[in-house]
CSV table of C-alpha atoms and ligand atoms in Angstrom, one decimal:
chain,number,residue,atom,x,y,z
P,1,UNK,CA,88.0,47.4,-217.5
P,2,UNK,CA,84.3,46.7,-216.7
P,3,UNK,CA,83.7,43.1,-215.6
P,4,UNK,CA,83.3,41.2,-218.8
P,5,UNK,CA,80.4,38.8,-219.4
P,6,UNK,CA,81.3,35.5,-221.0
P,7,UNK,CA,78.7,35.1,-223.9
P,8,UNK,CA,77.7,32.0,-225.8
P,9,UNK,CA,75.4,33.2,-228.6
P,10,UNK,CA,73.0,31.0,-230.5
P,11,UNK,CA,71.8,32.7,-233.7
P,12,UNK,CA,69.8,32.3,-236.9
P,13,UNK,CA,71.7,35.1,-238.6
P,14,UNK,CA,69.4,37.3,-240.2
P,15,UNK,CA,69.7,41.1,-240.1
P,16,UNK,CA,69.1,41.8,-236.4
P,17,UNK,CA,71.2,38.8,-235.4
P,18,UNK,CA,74.0,40.3,-237.5
P,19,UNK,CA,73.6,43.6,-235.5
P,20,UNK,CA,73.7,41.5,-232.3
P,21,UNK,CA,77.0,39.9,-233.4
P,22,UNK,CA,78.4,43.4,-234.2
P,23,UNK,CA,77.2,44.7,-230.8
P,24,UNK,CA,78.8,41.8,-228.9
P,25,UNK,CA,82.1,42.2,-230.9
P,26,UNK,CA,82.1,45.9,-230.2
P,27,UNK,CA,81.4,45.6,-226.5
P,28,UNK,CA,84.4,45.9,-224.2
P,29,UNK,CA,82.4,44.2,-221.4
P,30,UNK,CA,81.7,41.1,-223.5
P,31,UNK,CA,83.8,38.0,-223.8
P,32,UNK,CA,82.5,36.4,-227.0
P,33,UNK,CA,83.3,32.7,-226.3
P,34,UNK,CA,81.5,31.0,-229.2
P,35,UNK,CA,78.5,31.2,-231.6
P,36,UNK,CA,76.2,28.4,-232.5
P,37,UNK,CA,73.9,28.4,-235.5
P,38,UNK,CA,70.4,27.2,-236.0
P,39,UNK,CA,68.0,27.2,-238.9
P,40,UNK,CA,65.4,30.0,-238.7
P,41,UNK,CA,65.5,33.2,-240.7
P,42,UNK,CA,67.4,31.2,-243.3
P,43,UNK,CA,68.7,27.6,-243.4
P,44,UNK,CA,71.4,26.7,-240.8
P,45,UNK,CA,74.2,26.5,-243.4
P,46,UNK,CA,73.4,30.0,-244.6
P,47,UNK,CA,73.2,31.1,-241.0
P,48,UNK,CA,76.6,29.7,-240.4
P,49,UNK,CA,78.1,31.4,-243.5
P,50,UNK,CA,76.5,34.7,-242.6
P,51,UNK,CA,77.7,34.4,-239.0
P,52,UNK,CA,81.3,33.7,-240.1
P,53,UNK,CA,81.2,36.6,-242.5
P,54,UNK,CA,79.8,39.1,-240.0
P,55,UNK,CA,82.3,38.1,-237.4
P,56,UNK,CA,85.2,38.6,-239.9
P,57,UNK,CA,83.7,42.0,-240.8
P,58,UNK,CA,84.0,42.9,-237.1
P,59,UNK,CA,87.5,41.6,-236.9
P,60,UNK,CA,86.5,38.5,-234.8
P,61,UNK,CA,87.3,35.7,-237.2
P,62,UNK,CA,88.9,34.0,-234.1
P,63,UNK,CA,85.5,33.2,-232.5
P,64,UNK,CA,84.5,29.6,-233.0
P,65,UNK,CA,81.3,29.1,-234.9
P,66,UNK,CA,79.5,25.8,-234.8
P,67,UNK,CA,76.8,24.4,-237.0
P,68,UNK,CA,73.7,23.2,-235.2
P,69,UNK,CA,70.3,21.8,-236.0
P,70,UNK,CA,69.1,22.3,-239.6
P,71,UNK,CA,65.6,21.2,-238.7
P,72,UNK,CA,63.2,21.9,-235.8
P,73,UNK,CA,62.6,19.0,-233.4
P,74,UNK,CA,59.4,17.9,-235.2
P,75,UNK,CA,58.1,20.6,-237.6
P,76,UNK,CA,59.5,21.2,-241.1
P,77,UNK,CA,61.8,24.3,-241.2
P,78,UNK,CA,60.1,27.6,-242.1
P,79,UNK,CA,62.4,30.4,-243.1
P,80,UNK,CA,61.6,34.1,-243.6
P,81,UNK,CA,63.1,35.4,-246.9
P,82,UNK,CA,60.5,38.1,-247.0
P,83,UNK,CA,61.8,39.6,-243.8
P,84,UNK,CA,65.6,39.1,-244.0
P,85,UNK,CA,66.2,38.5,-247.7
P,86,UNK,CA,66.9,35.2,-249.6
P,87,UNK,CA,70.3,34.9,-248.0
P,88,UNK,CA,69.4,36.5,-244.7
P,89,UNK,CA,71.4,39.8,-244.8
P,90,UNK,CA,69.0,41.9,-246.8
P,91,UNK,CA,70.7,43.7,-249.7
P,92,UNK,CA,74.2,43.4,-248.0
P,93,UNK,CA,76.9,41.5,-249.8
P,94,UNK,CA,79.9,40.3,-247.7
P,95,UNK,CA,83.1,38.6,-248.8
P,96,UNK,CA,82.9,34.8,-248.4
P,97,UNK,CA,84.3,34.0,-245.0
P,98,UNK,CA,87.9,32.9,-244.7
P,99,UNK,CA,87.4,30.9,-241.6
P,100,UNK,CA,85.8,27.5,-241.7
P,101,UNK,CA,83.2,26.2,-239.2
P,102,UNK,CA,84.7,24.8,-236.1
P,103,UNK,CA,84.4,21.1,-235.6
P,104,UNK,CA,81.6,19.7,-233.6
P,105,UNK,CA,77.8,19.9,-233.3
P,106,UNK,CA,76.4,23.0,-231.7
P,107,UNK,CA,74.5,21.1,-228.9
P,108,UNK,CA,77.5,19.1,-227.9
P,109,UNK,CA,79.7,22.3,-227.9
P,110,UNK,CA,77.1,24.1,-225.7
P,111,UNK,CA,77.4,21.3,-223.2
P,112,UNK,CA,81.2,21.1,-223.3
P,113,UNK,CA,81.7,24.8,-222.9
P,114,UNK,CA,79.2,25.0,-220.1
P,115,UNK,CA,81.0,22.1,-218.3
P,116,UNK,CA,84.4,23.6,-218.9
P,117,UNK,CA,83.4,27.0,-217.5
P,118,UNK,CA,80.7,25.9,-215.0
P,119,UNK,CA,78.7,28.8,-213.8
P,120,UNK,CA,80.5,31.4,-216.0
P,121,UNK,CA,78.7,31.3,-219.4
P,122,UNK,CA,75.7,33.4,-220.2
P,123,UNK,CA,73.8,31.7,-223.1
P,124,UNK,CA,71.9,34.2,-225.3
P,125,UNK,CA,69.6,32.6,-227.8
P,126,UNK,CA,68.4,34.8,-230.7
P,127,UNK,CA,66.6,32.3,-232.8
P,128,UNK,CA,64.5,29.1,-232.5
P,129,UNK,CA,65.5,27.0,-229.5
P,130,UNK,CA,66.3,23.7,-231.3
P,131,UNK,CA,70.0,23.6,-230.3
P,132,UNK,CA,69.2,24.3,-226.7
P,133,UNK,CA,66.5,21.6,-226.5
P,134,UNK,CA,68.8,19.0,-228.0
P,135,UNK,CA,71.6,20.1,-225.5
P,136,UNK,CA,69.1,19.7,-222.6
P,137,UNK,CA,68.1,16.2,-223.8
P,138,UNK,CA,71.8,15.3,-223.7
P,139,UNK,CA,72.7,17.1,-220.5
P,140,UNK,CA,69.6,17.7,-218.2
P,141,UNK,CA,71.8,19.6,-215.7
P,142,UNK,CA,72.7,22.3,-218.3
P,143,UNK,CA,70.7,24.9,-216.4
P,144,UNK,CA,72.9,24.5,-213.4
P,145,UNK,CA,76.0,24.6,-215.5
P,146,UNK,CA,75.2,28.0,-217.1
P,147,UNK,CA,75.5,31.3,-215.3
P,148,UNK,CA,72.3,32.4,-217.1
P,149,UNK,CA,70.1,32.2,-220.2
P,150,UNK,CA,68.6,35.1,-222.0
P,151,UNK,CA,66.3,34.6,-225.0
P,152,UNK,CA,64.7,36.7,-227.6
P,153,UNK,CA,61.5,34.9,-228.0
P,154,UNK,CA,57.8,34.9,-227.3
P,155,UNK,CA,55.1,37.4,-226.7
P,156,UNK,CA,53.6,37.4,-223.2
P,157,UNK,CA,50.9,40.0,-223.3
P,158,UNK,CA,50.6,41.4,-226.8
P,159,UNK,CA,50.1,40.3,-230.4
P,160,UNK,CA,52.4,37.9,-232.3
P,161,UNK,CA,54.5,38.8,-235.3
P,162,UNK,CA,54.1,35.4,-237.0
P,163,UNK,CA,50.5,34.5,-236.1
P,164,UNK,CA,48.1,36.6,-234.0
P,165,UNK,CA,49.4,34.6,-230.9
P,166,UNK,CA,53.0,33.6,-231.7
P,167,UNK,CA,56.4,35.2,-232.1
P,168,UNK,CA,58.8,33.9,-234.9
P,169,UNK,CA,61.5,32.2,-232.8
P,170,UNK,CA,59.0,30.2,-230.8
P,171,UNK,CA,56.7,29.5,-233.8
P,172,UNK,CA,59.5,27.9,-235.8
P,173,UNK,CA,60.1,25.3,-233.1
P,174,UNK,CA,57.5,25.4,-230.4
P,175,UNK,CA,58.4,21.8,-229.2
P,176,UNK,CA,61.9,23.0,-228.5
P,177,UNK,CA,60.7,26.0,-226.6
P,178,UNK,CA,58.2,23.9,-224.6
P,179,UNK,CA,61.1,21.5,-223.6
P,180,UNK,CA,63.5,24.3,-222.7
P,181,UNK,CA,61.0,26.2,-220.6
P,182,UNK,CA,60.0,23.0,-218.8
P,183,UNK,CA,63.7,22.2,-218.1
P,184,UNK,CA,64.1,25.4,-216.1
P,185,UNK,CA,60.9,24.9,-214.3
P,186,UNK,CA,61.4,21.3,-213.1
P,187,UNK,CA,63.0,22.6,-209.9
P,188,UNK,CA,64.8,25.7,-208.8
P,189,UNK,CA,68.2,25.1,-210.4
P,190,UNK,CA,70.9,24.2,-207.9
P,191,UNK,CA,73.9,26.5,-208.6
P,192,UNK,CA,77.2,24.9,-208.8
P,193,UNK,CA,79.1,26.2,-205.7
P,194,UNK,CA,81.7,27.9,-207.7
P,195,UNK,CA,79.1,29.5,-209.9
P,196,UNK,CA,79.2,33.3,-210.2
P,197,UNK,CA,76.1,35.1,-209.0
P,198,UNK,CA,73.2,34.9,-211.5
P,199,UNK,CA,73.2,37.5,-214.2
P,200,UNK,CA,70.0,38.7,-212.6
P,201,UNK,CA,70.8,38.5,-208.9
P,202,UNK,CA,68.5,36.4,-206.9
P,203,UNK,CA,67.0,34.5,-209.8
P,204,UNK,CA,68.2,31.4,-211.6
P,205,UNK,CA,65.4,31.7,-214.1
P,206,UNK,CA,66.0,32.6,-217.7
P,207,UNK,CA,65.2,36.1,-218.8
P,208,UNK,CA,62.8,36.1,-221.7
P,209,UNK,CA,62.6,39.3,-223.8
P,210,UNK,CA,59.4,39.1,-225.9
P,211,UNK,CA,58.0,41.4,-228.6
P,212,UNK,CA,56.3,43.7,-226.1
P,213,UNK,CA,59.8,44.9,-225.0
P,214,UNK,CA,62.0,44.2,-228.1
P,215,UNK,CA,59.6,46.1,-230.4
P,216,UNK,CA,60.4,49.3,-228.4
P,217,UNK,CA,63.9,49.1,-229.9
P,218,UNK,CA,63.4,50.8,-233.3
P,219,UNK,CA,66.2,52.0,-235.5
P,220,UNK,CA,65.5,54.7,-238.1
P,221,UNK,CA,67.3,56.6,-240.9
P,222,UNK,CA,68.3,59.4,-238.6
P,223,UNK,CA,70.0,56.9,-236.3
P,224,UNK,CA,72.1,55.8,-239.2
P,225,UNK,CA,73.3,59.4,-239.6
P,226,UNK,CA,74.4,59.4,-236.0
P,227,UNK,CA,76.1,56.0,-236.5
P,228,UNK,CA,78.0,57.5,-239.5
P,229,UNK,CA,79.2,60.5,-237.4
P,230,UNK,CA,80.3,58.2,-234.6
P,231,UNK,CA,82.3,56.2,-237.2
P,232,UNK,CA,84.0,59.3,-238.6
P,233,UNK,CA,81.9,59.4,-241.8
P,234,UNK,CA,79.6,62.1,-243.2
P,235,UNK,CA,76.1,61.7,-241.9
P,236,UNK,CA,74.3,62.4,-245.2
P,237,UNK,CA,76.4,59.7,-246.8
P,238,UNK,CA,74.1,57.3,-244.9
P,239,UNK,CA,71.0,58.9,-246.1
P,240,UNK,CA,71.8,61.3,-248.9
P,241,UNK,CA,68.2,62.0,-250.0
P,242,UNK,CA,67.0,62.4,-246.5
P,243,UNK,CA,64.1,60.2,-247.5
P,244,UNK,CA,63.4,56.6,-248.5
P,245,UNK,CA,65.4,54.6,-249.5
P,246,UNK,CA,68.5,54.9,-247.4
P,247,UNK,CA,71.6,54.5,-249.4
P,248,UNK,CA,75.3,54.2,-248.5
P,249,UNK,CA,77.4,56.6,-250.6
P,250,UNK,CA,80.8,58.3,-250.2
P,251,UNK,CA,82.4,58.0,-246.8
P,252,UNK,CA,79.7,55.5,-245.6
P,253,UNK,CA,80.0,53.3,-248.7
P,254,UNK,CA,83.8,53.3,-248.1
P,255,UNK,CA,83.4,52.1,-244.5
P,256,UNK,CA,82.9,48.3,-244.6
P,257,UNK,CA,80.9,48.0,-241.4
P,258,UNK,CA,78.7,51.1,-242.1
P,259,UNK,CA,78.2,49.9,-245.7
P,260,UNK,CA,77.0,46.5,-244.5
P,261,UNK,CA,74.7,47.9,-241.8
P,262,UNK,CA,73.0,50.4,-244.3
P,263,UNK,CA,72.6,47.7,-247.1
P,264,UNK,CA,71.2,45.1,-244.6
P,265,UNK,CA,68.8,47.6,-243.0
P,266,UNK,CA,67.5,49.0,-246.3
P,267,UNK,CA,65.9,45.6,-246.9
P,268,UNK,CA,64.6,45.4,-243.3
P,269,UNK,CA,63.3,49.0,-243.4
P,270,UNK,CA,61.3,48.1,-246.6
P,271,UNK,CA,59.8,45.1,-244.8
P,272,UNK,CA,58.8,47.1,-241.7
P,273,UNK,CA,57.3,49.9,-243.9
P,274,UNK,CA,55.1,47.3,-245.6
P,275,UNK,CA,54.1,45.3,-242.6
P,276,UNK,CA,54.5,47.6,-239.6
P,277,UNK,CA,53.8,51.0,-241.0
P,278,UNK,CA,57.2,52.7,-240.4
P,279,UNK,CA,60.4,53.1,-242.4
P,280,UNK,CA,62.8,51.7,-239.8
P,281,UNK,CA,63.2,48.4,-238.1
P,282,UNK,CA,62.6,46.6,-234.8
P,283,UNK,CA,66.1,45.4,-233.7
P,284,UNK,CA,65.1,42.6,-231.3
P,285,UNK,CA,68.3,40.6,-231.0
P,286,UNK,CA,71.0,43.2,-230.1
P,287,UNK,CA,68.6,44.5,-227.4
P,288,UNK,CA,68.9,41.1,-225.7
P,289,UNK,CA,72.7,41.0,-226.0
P,290,UNK,CA,72.7,44.5,-224.5
P,291,UNK,CA,70.6,43.3,-221.6
P,292,UNK,CA,72.9,40.3,-221.0
P,293,UNK,CA,75.7,42.8,-220.6
P,294,UNK,CA,73.7,45.2,-218.5
P,295,UNK,CA,70.7,43.8,-216.7
P,296,UNK,CA,69.6,47.2,-215.6
P,297,UNK,CA,68.3,47.8,-219.2
P,298,UNK,CA,65.2,45.7,-218.5
P,299,UNK,CA,62.8,45.0,-215.7
P,300,UNK,CA,61.3,41.5,-215.5
P,301,UNK,CA,58.6,39.7,-213.6
P,302,UNK,CA,58.7,36.0,-212.6
P,303,UNK,CA,55.9,34.0,-214.3
P,304,UNK,CA,55.0,30.4,-215.3
P,305,UNK,CA,55.1,30.0,-219.0
P,306,UNK,CA,54.2,27.0,-221.2
P,307,UNK,CA,54.1,26.8,-225.0
P,308,UNK,CA,51.3,25.6,-227.2
P,309,UNK,CA,52.9,23.1,-229.6
P,310,UNK,CA,49.6,21.6,-230.9
P,311,UNK,CA,48.1,22.2,-234.3
P,312,UNK,CA,45.5,24.8,-233.4
P,313,UNK,CA,44.8,28.5,-233.5
P,314,UNK,CA,47.3,29.1,-230.6
P,315,UNK,CA,50.1,27.1,-232.2
P,316,UNK,CA,53.4,28.6,-231.0
P,317,UNK,CA,51.9,30.7,-228.3
P,318,UNK,CA,53.8,31.4,-225.2
P,319,UNK,CA,51.1,31.1,-222.5
P,320,UNK,CA,52.0,33.2,-219.5
P,321,UNK,CA,50.2,32.5,-216.2
P,322,UNK,CA,50.1,36.1,-214.9
P,323,UNK,CA,47.2,35.3,-212.5
P,324,UNK,CA,48.8,32.1,-211.1
P,325,UNK,CA,45.7,30.0,-212.2
P,326,UNK,CA,47.9,27.0,-212.9
P,327,UNK,CA,49.4,27.0,-209.4
P,328,UNK,CA,52.8,26.2,-211.1
P,329,UNK,CA,55.9,28.1,-209.9
P,330,UNK,CA,57.5,30.7,-212.2
P,331,UNK,CA,60.0,29.2,-214.6
P,332,UNK,CA,60.8,32.4,-216.5
P,333,UNK,CA,61.5,36.0,-215.8
P,334,UNK,CA,59.7,37.9,-218.5
P,335,UNK,CA,60.8,41.4,-219.4
P,336,UNK,CA,58.0,43.9,-218.9
P,337,UNK,CA,59.9,47.1,-219.3
P,338,UNK,CA,63.1,47.9,-221.3
P,339,UNK,CA,65.2,51.1,-221.7
P,340,UNK,CA,65.3,51.1,-225.5
P,341,UNK,CA,66.6,54.6,-225.7
P,342,UNK,CA,69.7,53.8,-223.7
P,343,UNK,CA,70.2,50.6,-225.7
P,344,UNK,CA,70.0,52.5,-229.0
P,345,UNK,CA,72.5,55.1,-227.8
P,346,UNK,CA,74.8,52.3,-226.8
P,347,UNK,CA,74.4,50.5,-230.1
P,348,UNK,CA,75.3,53.6,-232.1
P,349,UNK,CA,78.3,54.3,-229.8
P,350,UNK,CA,79.7,50.8,-229.8
P,351,UNK,CA,79.0,49.7,-233.4
P,352,UNK,CA,80.0,53.2,-234.7
P,353,UNK,CA,83.2,52.9,-232.7
P,354,UNK,CA,83.8,49.4,-234.2
P,355,UNK,CA,83.1,50.8,-237.7
P,356,UNK,CA,85.7,53.6,-237.1
P,357,UNK,CA,88.3,51.1,-235.8
P,358,UNK,CA,87.8,48.7,-238.7
P,359,UNK,CA,88.1,51.6,-241.2
P,360,UNK,CA,91.3,52.8,-239.4
P,361,UNK,CA,89.7,56.1,-238.4
P,362,UNK,CA,90.9,57.3,-235.0
P,363,UNK,CA,87.8,58.1,-232.9
N,1,RIB,O1,60.6,37.7,-233.8
N,1,RIB,C1,61.9,38.3,-233.9
N,1,RIB,C2,62.9,37.2,-234.0
N,1,RIB,O2,62.7,36.4,-235.1
N,1,RIB,C3,64.4,37.8,-234.1
N,1,RIB,O3,65.3,37.0,-233.5
N,1,RIB,C4,64.6,37.8,-235.6
N,1,RIB,O4,66.0,37.6,-235.9
N,1,RIB,C5,63.9,36.5,-236.0
N,1,RIB,O5,64.7,35.4,-235.8
N,2,CA,CA1,67.2,36.0,-234.7
């Protein structure tokens, strides 16, 4: 058994967050300790319902799910129904979850879990950073209690996806991001003596995966055909017309995980066709979970990053000091390269295998 990585996921379950949850549930090298929910793609309570339902779809209704902040620290909440659908899972419909939310507030539970398993938990944030910022206010030594923190967020050299200079997770709550990045930059984090080596050996800095790397992870209709085969279904049942729109029929429709993935992605593909010029989707969030489990998937460089939280043209911008003009020490490791091909192969293999198991198909 590969060494397992103890994961604490913070999500704003939308479509790619859902794929990240499926990837984590399907990964033998992941110990899915808990999931915390934050408002973002949809409101926090819808995020929580989506998260519970997706975990039950994956057979992981045992994983505790905590409700977190329903509002950013200062801004009003902005959601993205045009991207993920009014309920956050595109065209997919899942049964109402059986499990209830676990008791307790997300920020408190992040702190309690980090204290209980000092140096062991890898926090992976896939939405706005409100829960983390609140946890840091309550427990400033949180960075030293965690084994590592990986985030999907920001854009460090390229164009934003929400404004020309900002990425969605940061734009929703730039105040939270500013606080979280500063917390890791105050001083090199002392590691608790019993802490395991950092996820990325030699650095205690968070690993930030921004759009320039996560947008290399693109899933397309032909990938859904491979997913169907891996799950023991008929490939053309995931894409019967071989053209837009994708549709789950026959053996794919009969497979609950495959049916969900195809119906969720059909909405996401339509969004990307309209705004990004290709019938497919950037799958940002599962790429970050994959990197948390296998750091070799990305290459990162240390850099000082601050966040513009003011009301101006650069609002929500992650400002990376690549030329060291601030003189401030690096507080993040920013991914500059990522092996999206290997990640996609692994996603198809792992989620396809989960789909087969959940459908009772020996694979
Ligand atoms: O910018 C992409 C990020 O925003 C992803 O986490 C996606 O789920 C949305 O939250
Ligand atoms: Ca997300």
